Amino acid sequence: MVGAYIIAQFQFGPDQASSLAGQVDALFLTLLAITGTILALVAVTILYCLARYRRNAQVDRTPIPDSSLPLETAWTVIPMFIFLGMFGWGATLYFKKNQSPSNATEIYVIGKQWMWKVQHLQGKREINELHVPVGRTIRLIMTSQDVIHDFFLPAFRVKQDVLPGTYTTQWFAGTKTGSFPIFCAQYCGTYHANMIGQVIVQTPQDYEEWLSSGTTEPAMALSGANLFRSLGCSGCHAVNASVRAPLLNNLYGSPVPLQNGQVVTADERYIRDSILQPELQIAAGYDPIMPSFKDRVSEEELTQLISYIKSLSKSTDR
Amino acid sequence: MINGLEVIEVENITRRGSYLTDTGLGSWLFTTDHKRIGLLYLFTIIFFFSIAAVAAAAMRLNLLTPRGDLVQAETYNKLFTLHGVLMVWFFLIPSIPSVLGNFLVPLMIGARDLAFPKLNLLSWYLFVIGGLVALYALLVGGVDTGWTFYTPYSSTYSNTHVVIMALGIFISGFSSILTGLNFIATIHKMRAPGITWFRLRLFLWSLYATSVILVLATPVLAILLCLLAVERVFGVGVFNPALGGDPLLFQHLFWFYSHPAVYIMVLPGMGVVSELVSAFSRKRVFGYKFVAFASMAIALLGFLVWGHHMFVAGQSVYSAATFSILSYLVAVPSAIKVFNWTTTLYRGSIRLDTPMLYAVGFIGLFAAGGMTGLFLAALGIDVHVHDTYFVIAHFHYIMVGGMVTAFMGGLHFWWPKITGRLYPEFFGKLAAIIMFIGFNLTFFPQFLLGYLGMPRRYHAYPDQFQVYNVLSTAGASILGVGYLMPLIYLIWSVKYGKKAGPNPWDAKGFEWETDSPPPTHNFEVIPVQIEDPYNYPPIS
């Protein structure tokens, strides 16, 4: 009874709750097998030599050469190939983890000392909790209001630093319902250890129900559209405006030629930078006349504005 | 040797005395003798190690319970910062280079002192001043940023004494640079006749590689700390995006120093282990040139892998892939060393005295630490285990299992030379075994904790992580006993240990040809190297 209780305390791996989890564990176990074998071989050889060639033992000690090029080459080249294999496999997973998936449900996350603020496109907000439907690919668009944080989901085998002043993204797809921990993995000050929460993976029906429960707020794009008017953006970025400014229809995801000849893709970071530091990247053919909205919009309002501008693009699946 | 000659020899020794004969305080504080400066460093780093170890003990006790009942979150954060800063800059970096290196470099190359003896004393003073400034930061309230000082937390948000701590590290950095310069100049210019580059002891090769890193990397740290202070004090935007800075710039500069610094903290240990393995199996180290070049390869490649600390920080996937493959490359020379040490044992004549126990322990623990590094270099796995206890366990296997084990092995091996006395062998072996067991019990469970997902720098944690934390704390208490034992019996041996004689291990090398403890100027006559190092006679 006590024994069973004690054994139950030992857990050898975290939950596997995402499509990526099994793949990361497979690589981990393979590396464990390879390195474990090499470590065991080295240990056995050492222990064998220590026992057999102890000082007083009467054994064959005919000197061997001091060095051997074939041997050195072998234990340089063979590990190198094994390492290259590990590199390739690890990099493949990483590229997969960093590829922006199409058809993802987007959710905005803002970190601050010491909580996670989440807003869904439909307008629903939550703190230190993240409700998602099972089986659906979720793309998190994350930023920080103060220091660097890190949104770590061990059961999904993903983490990503959350930086102030820019957006980072990560995606995952939950494969089973339940609640799984969120940890802040980047030290962020006194109550770093309290910056934890739960991902609640629900059936799509439960998720829909949850979205429409409680106090409802306008969808993020709608809040953004209101801000777009109240901040005066629409005064210039409109067809019949008196000032010539780029139209934002179909902007998101499209290439933008800049005045300096560069071409950038209009992603969340570009739109954010253009609102806060419009002088940095001037769209080709336009005058640098836009004022900065730094300190005039909060991080939440920025995500709503971006969400609105993105909704003006037909091409993206929302 | 004829009996009459031996008597004359003994009289000579008594008359001229050793480097320890003069006991006045002034003779220590104004000494330019590399051996005395080595001992000054030894006392100083034991002092800092003790403070940092107490901080670690308090952290481990706090983590016994999931709530973190012993100390407040704020105190805990200051404890791990103190532990990291002191262990890295005021213990590990100076440990083998400044203590054993100072003592042994001139002895091993047949010189009477380092190239710049006064500069050497200045290094120690800078080190002490830096350390006292860091302790002052502790006394006025401590620092809570972690030893990594990530911005913008350290530059803007932390309310603690960041600038004072940074100043302490900044000052001690000059001590590192001067020591590195001194070793490079000495190894280039002061080798006794007959010591060609390929007759140089492997310990010296490793120190040479270390010195290159000390000289080239430390200035970057100094610049970084200045920039941090400028942003924190004057609000000049360098790292904080709210001021127009870039927080990742800090991480790039920090790891451009701190990753090579990791090799400062292990290369000298590798050098010690090469010496120990050779002396206790009475054989030349297998593949001497490969082991020597491996040290240089590690030093150079070590400058190109800093980005592997930033795989989830938001760098591009292409730079991540580049840093990943370079990290695998830097693992190759380490693997070469492990294989060469192992082969050295084959057909040797092996004695398992205390130093050799440490050397064998080093090979095992360093190999385990290195191999878990392969997991971290694999991008897909690093995403999961980055900033968790897996990383903590990995680098403690290298730093403690590797460097501290090698330092203990080297300290026991050369103790008879340093003091003229033998340490008690039984207690030596017992302490080595206790340390090995305590170390593994402390840090192995942390690998499991890390893979389960426990983040580092957590003052409290969810209940599911408790069982491994309890094991780890239990191990730490055993490790503590292991560290206390040598402190007691080594001090005891200075007075009561058996007289060692010049060469108690019957080992090869110039340092074993002079008295124990050596005379002030090391050698009556500058020795000449007439054979390869480690040229032990065939055994049968």
PDB file of C-alpha atoms in Angstrom, chain A residues 6 9-14 21 24-25 27-29 31-32 35-36 38-39 42 45-50 53-56 59-69 71-73 75-76 79-80 83-84 86-87 89-91 93-95 97-98 113-114 145-148 150 152-155 157-165 168 181-196 269 277 294, chain B residues 73-74 77 80 144-146 150-153 157 241-242 247-248 251 279-288 290 311-318 320-321 324-325 328-329 331-332 335-336 338-340 342-343 345-352 356 360 363-364 367-368 371 374-375 378-388 390 448 451-460 462 464-465 467-468 471 538-540:
ATOM      1  CA  ILE A   6       5.464   5.943  -3.150  1.00  0.00           C
ATOM      2  CA  GLN A   9       4.799   9.751  -6.722  1.00  0.00           C
ATOM      3  CA  PHE A  10       7.435   9.080  -9.375  1.00  0.00           C
ATOM      4  CA  GLN A  11       6.440  10.343 -12.762  1.00  0.00           C
ATOM      5  CA  PHE A  12       8.835   9.711 -15.636  1.00  0.00           C
ATOM      6  CA  GLY A  13       7.436  11.932 -18.337  1.00  0.00           C
ATOM      7  CA  PRO A  14       4.943  14.730 -18.694  1.00  0.00           C
ATOM      8  CA  ALA A  21       4.596  15.750 -27.910  1.00  0.00           C
ATOM      9  CA  VAL A  24       9.673  15.196 -29.253  1.00  0.00           C
ATOM     10  CA  ASP A  25       9.537  12.207 -26.894  1.00  0.00           C
ATOM     11  CA  LEU A  27      13.667  11.944 -30.407  1.00  0.00           C
ATOM     12  CA  PHE A  28      14.380  12.208 -26.686  1.00  0.00           C
ATOM     13  CA  LEU A  29      14.172   8.453 -26.172  1.00  0.00           C
ATOM     14  CA  LEU A  31      19.019  10.125 -27.925  1.00  0.00           C
ATOM     15  CA  LEU A  32      18.697   8.501 -24.515  1.00  0.00           C
ATOM     16  CA  THR A  35      24.013   8.245 -25.370  1.00  0.00           C
ATOM     17  CA  GLY A  36      23.115   5.651 -22.744  1.00  0.00           C
ATOM     18  CA  ILE A  38      27.955   5.038 -25.353  1.00  0.00           C
ATOM     19  CA  LEU A  39      28.107   6.034 -21.684  1.00  0.00           C
ATOM     20  CA  VAL A  42      32.839   3.905 -21.715  1.00  0.00           C
ATOM     21  CA  THR A  45      35.738  -0.176 -20.388  1.00  0.00           C
ATOM     22  CA  ILE A  46      37.011   2.068 -17.599  1.00  0.00           C
ATOM     23  CA  LEU A  47      35.895  -0.275 -14.834  1.00  0.00           C
ATOM     24  CA  TYR A  48      37.348  -3.264 -16.688  1.00  0.00           C
ATOM     25  CA  CYS A  49      40.726  -1.515 -17.053  1.00  0.00           C
ATOM     26  CA  LEU A  50      40.710  -0.337 -13.434  1.00  0.00           C
ATOM     27  CA  TYR A  53      45.346  -3.377 -14.760  1.00  0.00           C
ATOM     28  CA  ARG A  54      45.527  -2.566 -11.043  1.00  0.00           C
ATOM     29  CA  ARG A  55      49.094  -2.004  -9.986  1.00  0.00           C
ATOM     30  CA  ASN A  56      49.855  -5.369  -8.418  1.00  0.00           C
ATOM     31  CA  VAL A  59      48.776  -9.238 -16.460  1.00  0.00           C
ATOM     32  CA  ASP A  60      50.055  -8.649 -19.952  1.00  0.00           C
ATOM     33  CA  ARG A  61      51.210  -5.034 -20.140  1.00  0.00           C
ATOM     34  CA  THR A  62      53.095  -5.177 -23.427  1.00  0.00           C
ATOM     35  CA  PRO A  63      53.167  -1.502 -24.406  1.00  0.00           C
ATOM     36  CA  ILE A  64      50.771  -0.374 -27.110  1.00  0.00           C
ATOM     37  CA  PRO A  65      51.580   2.596 -29.369  1.00  0.00           C
ATOM     38  CA  ASP A  66      51.134   6.058 -27.796  1.00  0.00           C
ATOM     39  CA  SER A  67      48.749   7.116 -30.491  1.00  0.00           C
ATOM     40  CA  SER A  68      46.845   5.667 -33.400  1.00  0.00           C
ATOM     41  CA  LEU A  69      45.618   7.699 -36.319  1.00  0.00           C
ATOM     42  CA  LEU A  71      41.581   4.974 -33.916  1.00  0.00           C
ATOM     43  CA  GLU A  72      41.544   8.777 -33.493  1.00  0.00           C
ATOM     44  CA  THR A  73      39.929   9.191 -36.894  1.00  0.00           C
ATOM     45  CA  TRP A  75      36.280   8.206 -32.774  1.00  0.00           C
ATOM     46  CA  THR A  76      36.255  11.632 -34.364  1.00  0.00           C
ATOM     47  CA  PRO A  79      30.507  10.598 -33.352  1.00  0.00           C
ATOM     48  CA  MET A  80      30.382  13.413 -35.886  1.00  0.00           C
ATOM     49  CA  PHE A  83      25.775  14.104 -34.072  1.00  0.00           C
ATOM     50  CA  LEU A  84      24.778  15.204 -37.565  1.00  0.00           C
ATOM     51  CA  MET A  86      20.784  14.233 -34.055  1.00  0.00           C
ATOM     52  CA  PHE A  87      21.098  17.738 -35.475  1.00  0.00           C
ATOM     53  CA  TRP A  89      16.199  15.293 -36.539  1.00  0.00           C
ATOM     54  CA  GLY A  90      16.140  18.039 -33.921  1.00  0.00           C
ATOM     55  CA  ALA A  91      16.167  20.788 -36.538  1.00  0.00           C
ATOM     56  CA  LEU A  93      11.118  19.252 -35.352  1.00  0.00           C
ATOM     57  CA  TYR A  94      12.139  22.840 -34.674  1.00  0.00           C
ATOM     58  CA  PHE A  95      11.264  23.984 -38.182  1.00  0.00           C
ATOM     59  CA  LYS A  97       7.385  24.047 -34.449  1.00  0.00           C
ATOM     60  CA  ASN A  98       8.276  27.419 -35.938  1.00  0.00           C
ATOM     61  CA  GLN A 113       4.418  40.735 -14.057  1.00  0.00           C
ATOM     62  CA  TRP A 114       2.962  38.244 -12.965  1.00  0.00           C
ATOM     63  CA  GLN A 145       3.945  44.605 -21.262  1.00  0.00           C
ATOM     64  CA  ASP A 146       7.157  44.753 -19.199  1.00  0.00           C
ATOM     65  CA  VAL A 147      10.018  42.224 -18.984  1.00  0.00           C
ATOM     66  CA  ILE A 148      10.724  39.039 -20.907  1.00  0.00           C
ATOM     67  CA  ASP A 150       8.130  32.688 -21.570  1.00  0.00           C
ATOM     68  CA  PHE A 152       5.759  27.213 -21.612  1.00  0.00           C
ATOM     69  CA  LEU A 153       3.305  24.333 -22.133  1.00  0.00           C
ATOM     70  CA  PRO A 154       5.150  21.188 -21.002  1.00  0.00           C
ATOM     71  CA  ALA A 155       2.330  18.807 -21.943  1.00  0.00           C
ATOM     72  CA  ARG A 157       6.382  20.312 -25.554  1.00  0.00           C
ATOM     73  CA  VAL A 158       6.441  23.930 -26.696  1.00  0.00           C
ATOM     74  CA  LYS A 159       7.699  27.142 -25.231  1.00  0.00           C
ATOM     75  CA  GLN A 160       8.503  30.553 -26.603  1.00  0.00           C
ATOM     76  CA  ASP A 161       9.926  33.657 -25.007  1.00  0.00           C
ATOM     77  CA  VAL A 162       7.443  36.514 -24.838  1.00  0.00           C
ATOM     78  CA  LEU A 163       9.263  39.769 -25.486  1.00  0.00           C
ATOM     79  CA  PRO A 164       8.313  43.360 -24.803  1.00  0.00           C
ATOM     80  CA  GLY A 165       8.133  45.578 -27.882  1.00  0.00           C
ATOM     81  CA  THR A 168       6.462  36.219 -30.969  1.00  0.00           C
ATOM     82  CA  PRO A 181      -0.129  23.586 -16.912  1.00  0.00           C
ATOM     83  CA  ILE A 182       1.142  26.897 -18.278  1.00  0.00           C
ATOM     84  CA  PHE A 183       4.452  27.966 -16.727  1.00  0.00           C
ATOM     85  CA  CYS A 184       6.400  31.159 -17.175  1.00  0.00           C
ATOM     86  CA  ALA A 185       9.834  29.740 -17.984  1.00  0.00           C
ATOM     87  CA  GLN A 186      11.839  32.960 -18.257  1.00  0.00           C
ATOM     88  CA  TYR A 187      12.735  34.510 -14.915  1.00  0.00           C
ATOM     89  CA  CYS A 188      10.682  37.688 -14.671  1.00  0.00           C
ATOM     90  CA  GLY A 189      11.028  38.961 -11.118  1.00  0.00           C
ATOM     91  CA  THR A 190       9.779  38.362  -7.593  1.00  0.00           C
ATOM     92  CA  TYR A 191       6.675  36.271  -8.268  1.00  0.00           C
ATOM     93  CA  HIS A 192       7.990  34.447 -11.335  1.00  0.00           C
ATOM     94  CA  ALA A 193       6.919  31.138  -9.759  1.00  0.00           C
ATOM     95  CA  ASN A 194       3.345  32.383  -9.429  1.00  0.00           C
ATOM     96  CA  MET A 195       3.006  33.199 -13.111  1.00  0.00           C
ATOM     97  CA  ILE A 196       1.402  29.867 -13.839  1.00  0.00           C
ATOM     98  CA  ARG A 269       5.185  42.668 -36.155  1.00  0.00           C
ATOM     99  CA  GLN A 277       7.311  53.695 -35.095  1.00  0.00           C
ATOM    100  CA  LYS A 294       3.477  55.072 -29.005  1.00  0.00           C
TER     101      LYS A 294
ATOM    102  CA  ALA B  73      10.139  34.578  -2.983  1.00  0.00           C
ATOM    103  CA  GLU B  74      12.226  37.750  -2.946  1.00  0.00           C
ATOM    104  CA  ASN B  77      15.607  35.064  -5.943  1.00  0.00           C
ATOM    105  CA  PHE B  80      20.080  31.972  -6.523  1.00  0.00           C
ATOM    106  CA  ASP B 144      17.516  39.446  -7.626  1.00  0.00           C
ATOM    107  CA  THR B 145      18.207  39.269 -11.364  1.00  0.00           C
ATOM    108  CA  GLY B 146      19.859  35.866 -11.592  1.00  0.00           C
ATOM    109  CA  TYR B 150      18.634  39.535 -18.464  1.00  0.00           C
ATOM    110  CA  THR B 151      17.303  42.879 -19.620  1.00  0.00           C
ATOM    111  CA  PRO B 152      15.008  44.758 -19.382  1.00  0.00           C
ATOM    112  CA  TYR B 153      14.419  43.180 -15.953  1.00  0.00           C
ATOM    113  CA  TYR B 157      12.472  46.685 -13.432  1.00  0.00           C
ATOM    114  CA  PRO B 241      12.527  48.384 -26.028  1.00  0.00           C
ATOM    115  CA  ALA B 242      10.542  51.045 -24.197  1.00  0.00           C
ATOM    116  CA  PRO B 247      16.555  43.053 -25.176  1.00  0.00           C
ATOM    117  CA  LEU B 248      18.035  40.283 -27.333  1.00  0.00           C
ATOM    118  CA  GLN B 251      21.565  38.073 -24.538  1.00  0.00           C
ATOM    119  CA  ALA B 279      50.390   9.546 -13.330  1.00  0.00           C
ATOM    120  CA  PHE B 280      48.158   6.877 -11.820  1.00  0.00           C
ATOM    121  CA  SER B 281      48.331   4.479 -14.748  1.00  0.00           C
ATOM    122  CA  ARG B 282      52.035   5.192 -15.269  1.00  0.00           C
ATOM    123  CA  LYS B 283      51.581   5.744 -18.972  1.00  0.00           C
ATOM    124  CA  ARG B 284      51.818   8.538 -21.493  1.00  0.00           C
ATOM    125  CA  VAL B 285      48.357   9.940 -22.241  1.00  0.00           C
ATOM    126  CA  PHE B 286      47.080   8.162 -25.329  1.00  0.00           C
ATOM    127  CA  GLY B 287      46.868  10.433 -28.375  1.00  0.00           C
ATOM    128  CA  TYR B 288      48.777  13.329 -26.729  1.00  0.00           C
ATOM    129  CA  PHE B 290      44.844  14.955 -30.223  1.00  0.00           C
ATOM    130  CA  PHE B 311      16.726  28.871 -29.244  1.00  0.00           C
ATOM    131  CA  VAL B 312      13.389  30.010 -27.797  1.00  0.00           C
ATOM    132  CA  ALA B 313      14.312  33.687 -27.431  1.00  0.00           C
ATOM    133  CA  GLY B 314      13.000  34.658 -30.845  1.00  0.00           C
ATOM    134  CA  GLN B 315      16.016  34.364 -33.146  1.00  0.00           C
ATOM    135  CA  SER B 316      15.467  33.178 -36.717  1.00  0.00           C
ATOM    136  CA  VAL B 317      15.206  29.458 -37.410  1.00  0.00           C
ATOM    137  CA  TYR B 318      18.265  29.672 -39.662  1.00  0.00           C
ATOM    138  CA  ALA B 320      19.158  28.561 -34.573  1.00  0.00           C
ATOM    139  CA  ALA B 321      20.044  25.760 -36.995  1.00  0.00           C
ATOM    140  CA  SER B 324      22.771  23.905 -33.264  1.00  0.00           C
ATOM    141  CA  ILE B 325      25.160  22.302 -35.735  1.00  0.00           C
ATOM    142  CA  TYR B 328      27.372  19.484 -32.051  1.00  0.00           C
ATOM    143  CA  LEU B 329      30.791  20.207 -33.563  1.00  0.00           C
ATOM    144  CA  ALA B 331      31.100  18.299 -28.627  1.00  0.00           C
ATOM    145  CA  VAL B 332      33.450  16.300 -30.864  1.00  0.00           C
ATOM    146  CA  ALA B 335      34.347  13.157 -26.945  1.00  0.00           C
ATOM    147  CA  ILE B 336      37.892  12.695 -28.322  1.00  0.00           C
ATOM    148  CA  VAL B 338      37.056  11.013 -23.102  1.00  0.00           C
ATOM    149  CA  PHE B 339      38.034   8.232 -25.521  1.00  0.00           C
ATOM    150  CA  ASN B 340      41.745   9.029 -25.169  1.00  0.00           C
ATOM    151  CA  THR B 342      39.852   5.695 -21.417  1.00  0.00           C
ATOM    152  CA  THR B 343      42.395   4.170 -23.789  1.00  0.00           C
ATOM    153  CA  LEU B 345      44.100   3.078 -18.886  1.00  0.00           C
ATOM    154  CA  TYR B 346      44.501   0.061 -21.174  1.00  0.00           C
ATOM    155  CA  ARG B 347      47.587  -1.925 -20.166  1.00  0.00           C
ATOM    156  CA  GLY B 348      48.501   0.677 -17.574  1.00  0.00           C
ATOM    157  CA  SER B 349      49.601   0.023 -14.024  1.00  0.00           C
ATOM    158  CA  ILE B 350      46.728   1.610 -12.178  1.00  0.00           C
ATOM    159  CA  ARG B 351      46.498   2.762  -8.579  1.00  0.00           C
ATOM    160  CA  LEU B 352      43.196   4.063  -7.290  1.00  0.00           C
ATOM    161  CA  MET B 356      42.606   8.937  -9.395  1.00  0.00           C
ATOM    162  CA  VAL B 360      37.616   8.548 -12.881  1.00  0.00           C
ATOM    163  CA  ILE B 363      35.341  11.193 -16.748  1.00  0.00           C
ATOM    164  CA  GLY B 364      31.989   9.612 -15.867  1.00  0.00           C
ATOM    165  CA  ALA B 367      30.620  12.349 -20.077  1.00  0.00           C
ATOM    166  CA  ALA B 368      27.103  12.331 -18.616  1.00  0.00           C
ATOM    167  CA  MET B 371      25.896  13.819 -23.443  1.00  0.00           C
ATOM    168  CA  LEU B 374      23.639  16.697 -27.014  1.00  0.00           C
ATOM    169  CA  PHE B 375      19.967  16.680 -25.985  1.00  0.00           C
ATOM    170  CA  ALA B 378      18.886  19.156 -30.528  1.00  0.00           C
ATOM    171  CA  LEU B 379      16.577  22.055 -31.377  1.00  0.00           C
ATOM    172  CA  GLY B 380      13.313  20.145 -31.030  1.00  0.00           C
ATOM    173  CA  ILE B 381      14.216  18.898 -27.538  1.00  0.00           C
ATOM    174  CA  ASP B 382      15.679  22.199 -26.370  1.00  0.00           C
ATOM    175  CA  VAL B 383      12.343  23.891 -26.989  1.00  0.00           C
ATOM    176  CA  HIS B 384      10.866  21.638 -24.311  1.00  0.00           C
ATOM    177  CA  VAL B 385      13.688  21.519 -21.752  1.00  0.00           C
ATOM    178  CA  HIS B 386      15.099  25.044 -22.147  1.00  0.00           C
ATOM    179  CA  ASP B 387      14.964  27.010 -18.858  1.00  0.00           C
ATOM    180  CA  THR B 388      13.931  23.905 -16.923  1.00  0.00           C
ATOM    181  CA  PHE B 390      17.160  19.721 -17.183  1.00  0.00           C
ATOM    182  CA  LEU B 448      13.724  14.056 -14.555  1.00  0.00           C
ATOM    183  CA  TYR B 451      11.784  16.791 -18.572  1.00  0.00           C
ATOM    184  CA  LEU B 452       8.583  16.806 -16.511  1.00  0.00           C
ATOM    185  CA  GLY B 453       8.598  20.561 -17.072  1.00  0.00           C
ATOM    186  CA  MET B 454       9.686  22.197 -13.809  1.00  0.00           C
ATOM    187  CA  PRO B 455      11.063  25.628 -14.759  1.00  0.00           C
ATOM    188  CA  ARG B 456      14.232  26.914 -13.147  1.00  0.00           C
ATOM    189  CA  ARG B 457      14.272  29.791 -10.666  1.00  0.00           C
ATOM    190  CA  TYR B 458      10.945  28.791  -9.093  1.00  0.00           C
ATOM    191  CA  HIS B 459      10.606  29.596  -5.422  1.00  0.00           C
ATOM    192  CA  ALA B 460       7.525  27.353  -5.181  1.00  0.00           C
ATOM    193  CA  PRO B 462       3.230  22.357  -8.153  1.00  0.00           C
ATOM    194  CA  GLN B 464       3.746  16.793  -8.660  1.00  0.00           C
ATOM    195  CA  PHE B 465       7.411  17.871  -8.612  1.00  0.00           C
ATOM    196  CA  VAL B 467       9.340  13.780  -4.838  1.00  0.00           C
ATOM    197  CA  TYR B 468      12.341  14.606  -7.021  1.00  0.00           C
ATOM    198  CA  LEU B 471      15.621  13.434  -3.375  1.00  0.00           C
ATOM    199  CA  PRO B 538      57.697   0.112 -19.566  1.00  0.00           C
ATOM    200  CA  ILE B 539      56.061  -1.837 -16.790  1.00  0.00           C
ATOM    201  CA  SER B 540      56.977  -5.425 -17.590  1.00  0.00           C
TER     202      SER B 540
END
